[in-house]
Tab-separated table of C-alpha atoms in Angstrom:
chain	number	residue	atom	x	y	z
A	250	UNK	CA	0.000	0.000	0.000
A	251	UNK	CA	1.294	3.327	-1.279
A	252	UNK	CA	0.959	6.137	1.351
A	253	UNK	CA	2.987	9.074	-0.704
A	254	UNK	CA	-0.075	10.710	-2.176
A	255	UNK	CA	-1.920	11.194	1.112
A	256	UNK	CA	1.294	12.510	2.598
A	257	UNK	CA	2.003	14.695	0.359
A	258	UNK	CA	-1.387	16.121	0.002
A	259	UNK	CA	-0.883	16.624	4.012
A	260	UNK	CA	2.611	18.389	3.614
A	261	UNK	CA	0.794	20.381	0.653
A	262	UNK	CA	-1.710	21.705	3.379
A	263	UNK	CA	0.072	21.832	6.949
A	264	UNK	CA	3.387	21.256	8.857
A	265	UNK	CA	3.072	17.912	9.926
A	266	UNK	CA	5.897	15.798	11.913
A	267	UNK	CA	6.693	12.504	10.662
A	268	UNK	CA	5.766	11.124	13.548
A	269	UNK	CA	1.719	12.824	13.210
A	270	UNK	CA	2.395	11.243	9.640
A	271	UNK	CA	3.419	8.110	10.854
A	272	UNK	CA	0.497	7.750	13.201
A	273	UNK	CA	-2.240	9.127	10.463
A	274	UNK	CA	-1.062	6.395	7.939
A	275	UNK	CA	-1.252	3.784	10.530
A	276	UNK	CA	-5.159	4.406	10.733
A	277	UNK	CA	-5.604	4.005	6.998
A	278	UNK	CA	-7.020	0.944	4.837
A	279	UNK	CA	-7.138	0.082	1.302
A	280	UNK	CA	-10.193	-0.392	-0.425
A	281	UNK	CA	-10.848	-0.812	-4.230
A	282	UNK	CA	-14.206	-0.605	-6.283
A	283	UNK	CA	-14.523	-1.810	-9.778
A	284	UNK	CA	-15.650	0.567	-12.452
A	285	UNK	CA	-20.038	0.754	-12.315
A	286	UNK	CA	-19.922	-0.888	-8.511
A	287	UNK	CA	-20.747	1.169	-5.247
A	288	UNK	CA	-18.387	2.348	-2.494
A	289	UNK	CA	-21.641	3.468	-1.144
A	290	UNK	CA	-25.437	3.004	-1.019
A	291	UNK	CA	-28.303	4.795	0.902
A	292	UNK	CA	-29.904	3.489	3.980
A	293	UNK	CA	-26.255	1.843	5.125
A	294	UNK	CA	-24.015	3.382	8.145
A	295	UNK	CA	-21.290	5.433	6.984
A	296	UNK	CA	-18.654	4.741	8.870
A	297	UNK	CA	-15.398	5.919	6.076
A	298	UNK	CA	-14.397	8.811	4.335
A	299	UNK	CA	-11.961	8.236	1.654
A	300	UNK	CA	-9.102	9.674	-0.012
A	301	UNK	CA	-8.876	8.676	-4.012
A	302	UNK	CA	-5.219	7.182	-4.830
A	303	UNK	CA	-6.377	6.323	-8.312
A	304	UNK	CA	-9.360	6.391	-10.957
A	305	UNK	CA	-12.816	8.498	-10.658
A	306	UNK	CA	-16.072	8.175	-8.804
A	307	UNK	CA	-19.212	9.986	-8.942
A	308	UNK	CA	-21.178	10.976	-5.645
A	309	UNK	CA	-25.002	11.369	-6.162
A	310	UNK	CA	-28.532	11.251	-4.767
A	311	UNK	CA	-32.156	10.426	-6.746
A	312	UNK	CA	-34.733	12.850	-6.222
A	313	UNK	CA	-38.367	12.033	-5.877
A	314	UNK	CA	-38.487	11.312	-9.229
A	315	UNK	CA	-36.148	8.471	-9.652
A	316	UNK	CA	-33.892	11.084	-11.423
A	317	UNK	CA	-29.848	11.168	-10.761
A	318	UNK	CA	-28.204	14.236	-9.409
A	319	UNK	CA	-24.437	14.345	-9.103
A	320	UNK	CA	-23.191	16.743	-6.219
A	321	UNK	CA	-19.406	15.696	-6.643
A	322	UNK	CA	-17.092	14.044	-8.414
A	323	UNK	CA	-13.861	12.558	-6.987
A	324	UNK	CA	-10.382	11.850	-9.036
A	325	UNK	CA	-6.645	11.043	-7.659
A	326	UNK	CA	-5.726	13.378	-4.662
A	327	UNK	CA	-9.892	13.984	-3.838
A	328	UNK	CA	-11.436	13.503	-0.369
A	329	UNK	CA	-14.791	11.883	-1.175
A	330	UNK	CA	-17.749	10.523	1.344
A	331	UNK	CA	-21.146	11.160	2.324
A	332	UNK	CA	-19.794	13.554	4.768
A	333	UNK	CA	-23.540	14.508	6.654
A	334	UNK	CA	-23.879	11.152	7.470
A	335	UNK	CA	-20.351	10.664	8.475
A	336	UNK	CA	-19.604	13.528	10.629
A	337	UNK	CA	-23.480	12.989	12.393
A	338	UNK	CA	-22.716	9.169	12.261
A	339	UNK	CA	-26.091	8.732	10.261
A	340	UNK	CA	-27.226	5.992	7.638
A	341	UNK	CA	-26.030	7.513	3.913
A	342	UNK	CA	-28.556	9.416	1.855
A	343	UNK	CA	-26.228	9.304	-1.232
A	344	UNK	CA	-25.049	6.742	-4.144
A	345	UNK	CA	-21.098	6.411	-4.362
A	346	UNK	CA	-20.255	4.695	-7.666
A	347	UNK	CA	-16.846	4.325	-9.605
A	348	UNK	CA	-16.548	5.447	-12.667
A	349	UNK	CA	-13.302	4.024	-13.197
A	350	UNK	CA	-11.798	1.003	-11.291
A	351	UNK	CA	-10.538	2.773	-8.495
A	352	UNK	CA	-8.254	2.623	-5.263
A	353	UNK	CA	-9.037	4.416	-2.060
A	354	UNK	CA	-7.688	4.789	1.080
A	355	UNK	CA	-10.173	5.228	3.852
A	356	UNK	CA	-10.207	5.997	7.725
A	357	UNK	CA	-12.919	5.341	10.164
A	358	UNK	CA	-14.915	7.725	12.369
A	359	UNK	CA	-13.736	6.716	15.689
A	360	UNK	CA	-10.541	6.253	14.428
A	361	UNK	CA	-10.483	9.813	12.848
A	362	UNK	CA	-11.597	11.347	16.450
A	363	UNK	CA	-8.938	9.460	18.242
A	364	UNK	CA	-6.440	10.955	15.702
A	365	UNK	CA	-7.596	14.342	16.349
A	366	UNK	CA	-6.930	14.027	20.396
A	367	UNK	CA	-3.721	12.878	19.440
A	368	UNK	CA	-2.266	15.160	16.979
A	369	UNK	CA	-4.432	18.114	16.545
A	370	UNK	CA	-2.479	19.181	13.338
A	371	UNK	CA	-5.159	17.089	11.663
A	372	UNK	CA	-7.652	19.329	12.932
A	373	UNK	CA	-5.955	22.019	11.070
A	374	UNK	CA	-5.419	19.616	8.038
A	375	UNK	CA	-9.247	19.352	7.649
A	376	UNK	CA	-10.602	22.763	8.519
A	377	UNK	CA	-8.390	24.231	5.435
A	378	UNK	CA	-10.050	21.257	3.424
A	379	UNK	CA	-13.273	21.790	4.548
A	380	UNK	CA	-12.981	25.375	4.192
A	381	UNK	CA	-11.817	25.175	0.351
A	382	UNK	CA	-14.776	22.942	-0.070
A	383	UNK	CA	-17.572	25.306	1.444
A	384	UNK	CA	-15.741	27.941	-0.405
A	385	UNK	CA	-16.474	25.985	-3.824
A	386	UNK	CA	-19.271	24.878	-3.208
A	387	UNK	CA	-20.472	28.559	-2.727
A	388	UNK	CA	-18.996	29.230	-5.787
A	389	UNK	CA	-20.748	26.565	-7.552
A	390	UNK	CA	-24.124	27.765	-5.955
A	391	UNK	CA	-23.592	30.958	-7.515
A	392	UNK	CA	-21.907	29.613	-10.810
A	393	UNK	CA	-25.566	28.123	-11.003
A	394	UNK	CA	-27.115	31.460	-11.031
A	395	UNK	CA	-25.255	33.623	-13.129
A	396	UNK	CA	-23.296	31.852	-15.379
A	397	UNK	CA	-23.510	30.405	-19.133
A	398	UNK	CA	-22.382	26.465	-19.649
A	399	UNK	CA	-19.407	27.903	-20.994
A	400	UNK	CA	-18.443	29.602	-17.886
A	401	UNK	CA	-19.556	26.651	-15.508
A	402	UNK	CA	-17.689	24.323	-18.246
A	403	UNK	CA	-14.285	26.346	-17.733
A	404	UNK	CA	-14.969	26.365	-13.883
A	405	UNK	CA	-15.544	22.485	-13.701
A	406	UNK	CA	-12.025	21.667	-15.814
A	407	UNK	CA	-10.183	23.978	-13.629
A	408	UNK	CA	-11.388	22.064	-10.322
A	409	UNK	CA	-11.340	18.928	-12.032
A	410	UNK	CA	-8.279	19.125	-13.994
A	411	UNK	CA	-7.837	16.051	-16.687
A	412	UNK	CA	-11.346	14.647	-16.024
A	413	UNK	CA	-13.064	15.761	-19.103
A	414	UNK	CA	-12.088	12.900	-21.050
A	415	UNK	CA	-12.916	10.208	-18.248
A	416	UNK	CA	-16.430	10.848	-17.350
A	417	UNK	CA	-18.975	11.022	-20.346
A	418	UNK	CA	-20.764	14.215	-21.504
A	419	UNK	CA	-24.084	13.596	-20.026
A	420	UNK	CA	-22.947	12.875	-16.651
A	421	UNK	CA	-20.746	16.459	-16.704
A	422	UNK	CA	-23.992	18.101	-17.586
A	423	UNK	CA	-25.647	16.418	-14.761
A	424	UNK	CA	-23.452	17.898	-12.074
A	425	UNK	CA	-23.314	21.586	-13.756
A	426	UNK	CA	-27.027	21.423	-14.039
A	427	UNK	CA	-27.401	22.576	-18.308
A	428	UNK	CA	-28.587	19.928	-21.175
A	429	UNK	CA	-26.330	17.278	-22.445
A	430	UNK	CA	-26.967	18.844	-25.912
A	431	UNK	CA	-26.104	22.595	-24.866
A	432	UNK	CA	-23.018	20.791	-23.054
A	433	UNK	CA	-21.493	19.369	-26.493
A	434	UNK	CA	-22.741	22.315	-28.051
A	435	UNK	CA	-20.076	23.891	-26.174
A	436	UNK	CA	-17.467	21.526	-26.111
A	437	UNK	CA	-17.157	21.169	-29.924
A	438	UNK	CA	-16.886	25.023	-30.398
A	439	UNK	CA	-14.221	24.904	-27.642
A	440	UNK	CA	-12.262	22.392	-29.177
A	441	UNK	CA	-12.713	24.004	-32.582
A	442	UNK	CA	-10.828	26.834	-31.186
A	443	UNK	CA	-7.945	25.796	-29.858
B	936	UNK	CA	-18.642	44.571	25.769
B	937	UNK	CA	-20.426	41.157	26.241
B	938	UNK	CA	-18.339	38.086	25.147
B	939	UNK	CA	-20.768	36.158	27.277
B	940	UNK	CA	-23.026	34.130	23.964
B	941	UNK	CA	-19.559	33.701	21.678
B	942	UNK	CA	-17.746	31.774	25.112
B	943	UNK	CA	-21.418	30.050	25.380
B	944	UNK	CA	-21.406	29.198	21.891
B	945	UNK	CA	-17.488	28.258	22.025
B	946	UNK	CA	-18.213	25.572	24.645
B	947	UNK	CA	-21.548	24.388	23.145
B	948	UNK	CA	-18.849	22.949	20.630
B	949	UNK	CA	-15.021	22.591	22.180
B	950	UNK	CA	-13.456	22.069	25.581
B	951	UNK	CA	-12.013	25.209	26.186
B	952	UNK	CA	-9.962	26.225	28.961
B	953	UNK	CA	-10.466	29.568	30.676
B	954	UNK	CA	-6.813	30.788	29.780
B	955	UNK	CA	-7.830	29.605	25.443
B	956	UNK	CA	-10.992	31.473	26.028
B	957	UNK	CA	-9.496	34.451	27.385
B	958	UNK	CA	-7.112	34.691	24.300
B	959	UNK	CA	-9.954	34.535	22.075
B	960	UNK	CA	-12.152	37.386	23.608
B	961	UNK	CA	-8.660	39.735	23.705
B	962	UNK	CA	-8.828	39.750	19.924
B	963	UNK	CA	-12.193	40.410	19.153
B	964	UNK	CA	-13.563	44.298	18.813
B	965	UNK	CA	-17.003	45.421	18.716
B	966	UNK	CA	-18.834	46.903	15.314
B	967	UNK	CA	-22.433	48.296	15.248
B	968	UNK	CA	-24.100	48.331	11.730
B	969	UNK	CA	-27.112	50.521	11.737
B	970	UNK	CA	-30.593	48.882	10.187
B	971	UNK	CA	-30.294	49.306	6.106
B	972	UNK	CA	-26.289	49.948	6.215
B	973	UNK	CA	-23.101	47.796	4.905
B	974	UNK	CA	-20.733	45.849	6.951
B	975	UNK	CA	-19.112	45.194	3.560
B	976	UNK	CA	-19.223	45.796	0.112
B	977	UNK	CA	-17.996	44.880	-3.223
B	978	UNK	CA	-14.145	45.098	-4.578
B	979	UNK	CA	-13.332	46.347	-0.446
B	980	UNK	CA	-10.461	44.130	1.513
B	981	UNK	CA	-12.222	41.674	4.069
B	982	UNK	CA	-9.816	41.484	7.085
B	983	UNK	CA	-12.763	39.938	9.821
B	984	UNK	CA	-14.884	38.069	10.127
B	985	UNK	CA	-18.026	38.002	12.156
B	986	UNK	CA	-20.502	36.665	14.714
B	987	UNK	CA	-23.982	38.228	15.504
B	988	UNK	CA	-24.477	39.529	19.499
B	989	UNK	CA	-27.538	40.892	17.915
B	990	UNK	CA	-29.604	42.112	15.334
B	991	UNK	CA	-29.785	40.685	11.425
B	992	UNK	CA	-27.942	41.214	8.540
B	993	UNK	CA	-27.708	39.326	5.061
B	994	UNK	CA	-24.890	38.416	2.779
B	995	UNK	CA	-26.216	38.763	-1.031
B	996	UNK	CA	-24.513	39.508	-4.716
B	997	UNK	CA	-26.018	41.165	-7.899
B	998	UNK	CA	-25.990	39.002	-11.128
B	999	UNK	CA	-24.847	40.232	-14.294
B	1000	UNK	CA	-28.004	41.460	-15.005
B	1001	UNK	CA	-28.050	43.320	-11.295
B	1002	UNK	CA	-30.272	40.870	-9.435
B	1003	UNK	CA	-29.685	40.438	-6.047
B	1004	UNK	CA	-28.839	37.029	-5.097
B	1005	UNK	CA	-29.365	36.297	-0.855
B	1006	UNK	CA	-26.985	33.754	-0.056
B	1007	UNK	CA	-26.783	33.735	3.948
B	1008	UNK	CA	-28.874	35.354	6.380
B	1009	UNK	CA	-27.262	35.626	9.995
B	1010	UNK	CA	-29.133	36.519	13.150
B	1011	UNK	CA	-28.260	36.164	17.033
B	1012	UNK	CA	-24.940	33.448	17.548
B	1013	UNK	CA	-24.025	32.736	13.794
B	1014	UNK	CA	-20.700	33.595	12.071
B	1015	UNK	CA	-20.921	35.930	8.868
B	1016	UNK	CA	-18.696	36.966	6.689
B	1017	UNK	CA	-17.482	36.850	2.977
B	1018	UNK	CA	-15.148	33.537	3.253
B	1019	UNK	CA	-13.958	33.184	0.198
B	1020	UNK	CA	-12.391	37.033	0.319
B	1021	UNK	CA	-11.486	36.540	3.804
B	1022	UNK	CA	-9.481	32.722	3.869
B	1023	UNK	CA	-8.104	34.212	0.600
B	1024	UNK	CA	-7.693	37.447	1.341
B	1025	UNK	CA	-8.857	38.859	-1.734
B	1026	UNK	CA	-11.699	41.331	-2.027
B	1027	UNK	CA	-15.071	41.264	-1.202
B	1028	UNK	CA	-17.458	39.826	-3.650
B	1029	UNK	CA	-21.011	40.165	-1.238
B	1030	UNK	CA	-22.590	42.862	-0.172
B	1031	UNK	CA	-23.285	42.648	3.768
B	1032	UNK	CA	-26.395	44.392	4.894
B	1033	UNK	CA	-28.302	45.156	8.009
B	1034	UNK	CA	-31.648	43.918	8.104
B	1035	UNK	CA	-32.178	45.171	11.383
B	1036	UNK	CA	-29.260	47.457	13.839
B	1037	UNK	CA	-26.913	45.052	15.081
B	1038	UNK	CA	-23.875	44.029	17.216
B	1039	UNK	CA	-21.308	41.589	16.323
B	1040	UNK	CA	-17.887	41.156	17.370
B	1041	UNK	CA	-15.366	40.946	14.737
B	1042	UNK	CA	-11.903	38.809	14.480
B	1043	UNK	CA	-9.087	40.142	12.463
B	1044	UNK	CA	-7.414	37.638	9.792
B	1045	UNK	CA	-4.122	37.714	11.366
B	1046	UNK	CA	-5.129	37.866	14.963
B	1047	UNK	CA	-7.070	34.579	13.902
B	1048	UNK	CA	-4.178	33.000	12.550
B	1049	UNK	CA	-2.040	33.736	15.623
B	1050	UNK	CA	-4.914	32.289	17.781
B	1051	UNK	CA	-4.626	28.986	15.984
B	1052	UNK	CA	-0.608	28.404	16.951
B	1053	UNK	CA	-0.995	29.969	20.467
B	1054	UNK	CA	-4.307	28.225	20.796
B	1055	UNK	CA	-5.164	24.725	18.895
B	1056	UNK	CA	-8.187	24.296	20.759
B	1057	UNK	CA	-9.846	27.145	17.987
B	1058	UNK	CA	-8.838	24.867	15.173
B	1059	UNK	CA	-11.015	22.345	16.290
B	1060	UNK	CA	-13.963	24.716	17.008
B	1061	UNK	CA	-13.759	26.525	13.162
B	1062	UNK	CA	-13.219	23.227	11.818
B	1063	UNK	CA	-16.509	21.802	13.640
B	1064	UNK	CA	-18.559	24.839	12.479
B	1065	UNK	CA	-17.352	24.947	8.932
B	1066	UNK	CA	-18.333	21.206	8.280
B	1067	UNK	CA	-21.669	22.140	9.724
B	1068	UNK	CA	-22.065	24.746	7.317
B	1069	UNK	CA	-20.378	23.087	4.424
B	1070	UNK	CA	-23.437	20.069	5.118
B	1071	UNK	CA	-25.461	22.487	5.648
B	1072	UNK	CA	-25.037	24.249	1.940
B	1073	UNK	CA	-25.174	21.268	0.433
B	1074	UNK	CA	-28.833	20.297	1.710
B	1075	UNK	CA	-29.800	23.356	0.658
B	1076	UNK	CA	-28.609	22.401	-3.021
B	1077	UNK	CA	-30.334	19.245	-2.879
B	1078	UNK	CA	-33.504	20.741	-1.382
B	1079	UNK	CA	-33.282	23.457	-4.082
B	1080	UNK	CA	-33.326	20.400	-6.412
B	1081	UNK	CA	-35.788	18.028	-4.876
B	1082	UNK	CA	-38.516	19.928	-2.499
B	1083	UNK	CA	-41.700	22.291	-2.987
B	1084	UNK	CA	-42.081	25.543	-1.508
B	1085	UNK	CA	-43.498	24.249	2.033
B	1086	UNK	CA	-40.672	22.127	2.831
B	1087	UNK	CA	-37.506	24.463	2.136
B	1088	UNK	CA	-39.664	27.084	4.055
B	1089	UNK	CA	-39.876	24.426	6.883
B	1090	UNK	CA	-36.117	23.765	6.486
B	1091	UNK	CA	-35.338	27.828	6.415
B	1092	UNK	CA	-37.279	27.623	9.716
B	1093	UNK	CA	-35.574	25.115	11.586
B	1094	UNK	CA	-32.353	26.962	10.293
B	1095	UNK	CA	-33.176	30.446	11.344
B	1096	UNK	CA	-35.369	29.621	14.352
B	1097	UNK	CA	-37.268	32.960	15.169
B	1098	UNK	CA	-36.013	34.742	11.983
B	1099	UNK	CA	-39.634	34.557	10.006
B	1100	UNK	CA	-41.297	37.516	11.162
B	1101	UNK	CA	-38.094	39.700	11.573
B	1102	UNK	CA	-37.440	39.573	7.623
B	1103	UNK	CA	-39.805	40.300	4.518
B	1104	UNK	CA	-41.210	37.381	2.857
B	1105	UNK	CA	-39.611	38.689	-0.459
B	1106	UNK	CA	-36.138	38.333	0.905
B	1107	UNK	CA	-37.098	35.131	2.235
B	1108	UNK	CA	-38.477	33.866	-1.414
B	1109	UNK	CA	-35.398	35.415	-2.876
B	1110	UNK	CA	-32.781	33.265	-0.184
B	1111	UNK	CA	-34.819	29.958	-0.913
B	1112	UNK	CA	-34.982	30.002	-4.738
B	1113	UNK	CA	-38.996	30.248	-4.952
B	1114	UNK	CA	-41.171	33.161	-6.202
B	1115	UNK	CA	-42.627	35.550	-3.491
B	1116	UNK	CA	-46.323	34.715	-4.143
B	1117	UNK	CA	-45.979	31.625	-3.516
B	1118	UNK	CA	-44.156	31.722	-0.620
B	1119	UNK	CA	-46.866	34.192	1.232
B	1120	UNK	CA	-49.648	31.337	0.219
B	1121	UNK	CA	-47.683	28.848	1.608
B	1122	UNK	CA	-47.235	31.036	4.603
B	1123	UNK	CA	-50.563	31.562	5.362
B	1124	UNK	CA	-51.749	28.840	4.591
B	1125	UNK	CA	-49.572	27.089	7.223
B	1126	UNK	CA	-50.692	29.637	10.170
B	1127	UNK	CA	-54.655	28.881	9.352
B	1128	UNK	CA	-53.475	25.085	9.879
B	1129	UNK	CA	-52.086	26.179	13.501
């Protein structure tokens, strides 16, 4: 089990010792999901939150409807769960599927809380991440609002660098909330212009 | 100057001891926005952020086509603030208004980041409230997706316990993504039902 991406996405973040490293990799597991299976389904305890070392996954919930709506996306170097139900140790609410055959790395609850008691760096580690994701997903809120697919298009490829070409068209309009057709629409004049 | 509901609202979420505590209250200084004034504007530096002794304010942006956009309200014990501007320390992109006159105590970017090395503890307590409000912002997506009028009014309510006669229904359409009419029959239809 490889451990440098997670460290280094630590060291990216915060000033960690190797011994706070040492014990934070001690507390991880592997877990790998094959491409169209589920890390996670509703109704079941969420006791994980992972941390993608490679391939893609889609997060997303069905409205009453029966209709899919994708509220994240994860790819190499991603923190990814159903993060309500983890952090107020509830039964999930959302779908977790892999896109691509994928490797994760994941760390339990009560192992997480033990980890913050005993190097609070980590605390520090996740309120920067959690910040950065509030932030964006403000951003997205308001991307939603104002903004052309174009706009949200650019937007999406610069948080979700190299993805375009690993998660189909319809499923990218899905999570930026315009038609599959306006999507390509897009796309092709994009790619016409470079 | 009353620190007396931030220390409350500090221990409803962290063990803090009285020496952390007392660090924390040093740094904060007191700003009174009058009813229908800015705490913040467009294109200004954001150097604090915020929490409510008193009063109501709300966060909002103008389209492109010069819409105004509500994306927080904050009454009594809730941080406010642009975050994005502020944990980048860019400019402001909200406008913060006062809905009613109000009190909050403000926290200076640097202070803050002097309190988390002399003080850990506050790591812990920002990192517990932004999760809540990073969950919190994404139910709100997926109720803006999923539920009718009644039920993200319902949801507004249990959010902002006390805040639905101190703000006009139009503000409160506006924040929940529905049109005002049919927010005011939902409304009253709700209080004949009582």
């Amino acid at each position: 089990m490889t451990h440098r991406p997670i460290i280094e996405h630590i060291q990216n973040h915060v000033t960690a010792s190797p011994k706070d490293l040492q014990l934070f990799t001690s507390k991880l597991r592997e877990v790998s999901v094959a491409k169209g299976k589920f890390l996670l389904q509703p109704a079941t305890p969420v006791k994980h939150e992972y941390f993608v070392l490679n391939g893609c996954l889609k997060a997303y919930y069905l409205d009453k409807k029966g209709n899919k709506n994708i509220v994240q996306f994860a790819i190499e170097n991603w923190w990814l769960g159903d993060f309500d139900a983890f952090y107020n140790q509830g039964p999930a609410s959302l779908h977790i599927e892999a896109v691509e055959n994928s490797t994760l790395l994941a760390i339990n609850y009560n192992e997480l809380q033990l980890l913050f008691q005993e190097a609070p760096i980590f605390e520090r580690y996740f309120r920067i991440l959690i910040t950065r994701a509030f932030i964006s997903l403000r951003k997205r809120i308001i991307s939603s609002l104002g903004k052309n697919t174009k706009e949200r298009y650019l937007e999406f490829c610069e948080s979700y660098p190299s993805i375009e070409d690993r998660v189909p068209n319809y499923q990218i309009a899905n999570y930026l909330g315009v038609s599959a057709e306006n999507l390509s629409r897009v796309r092709r004049k994009m790619k016409t212009l470079k």
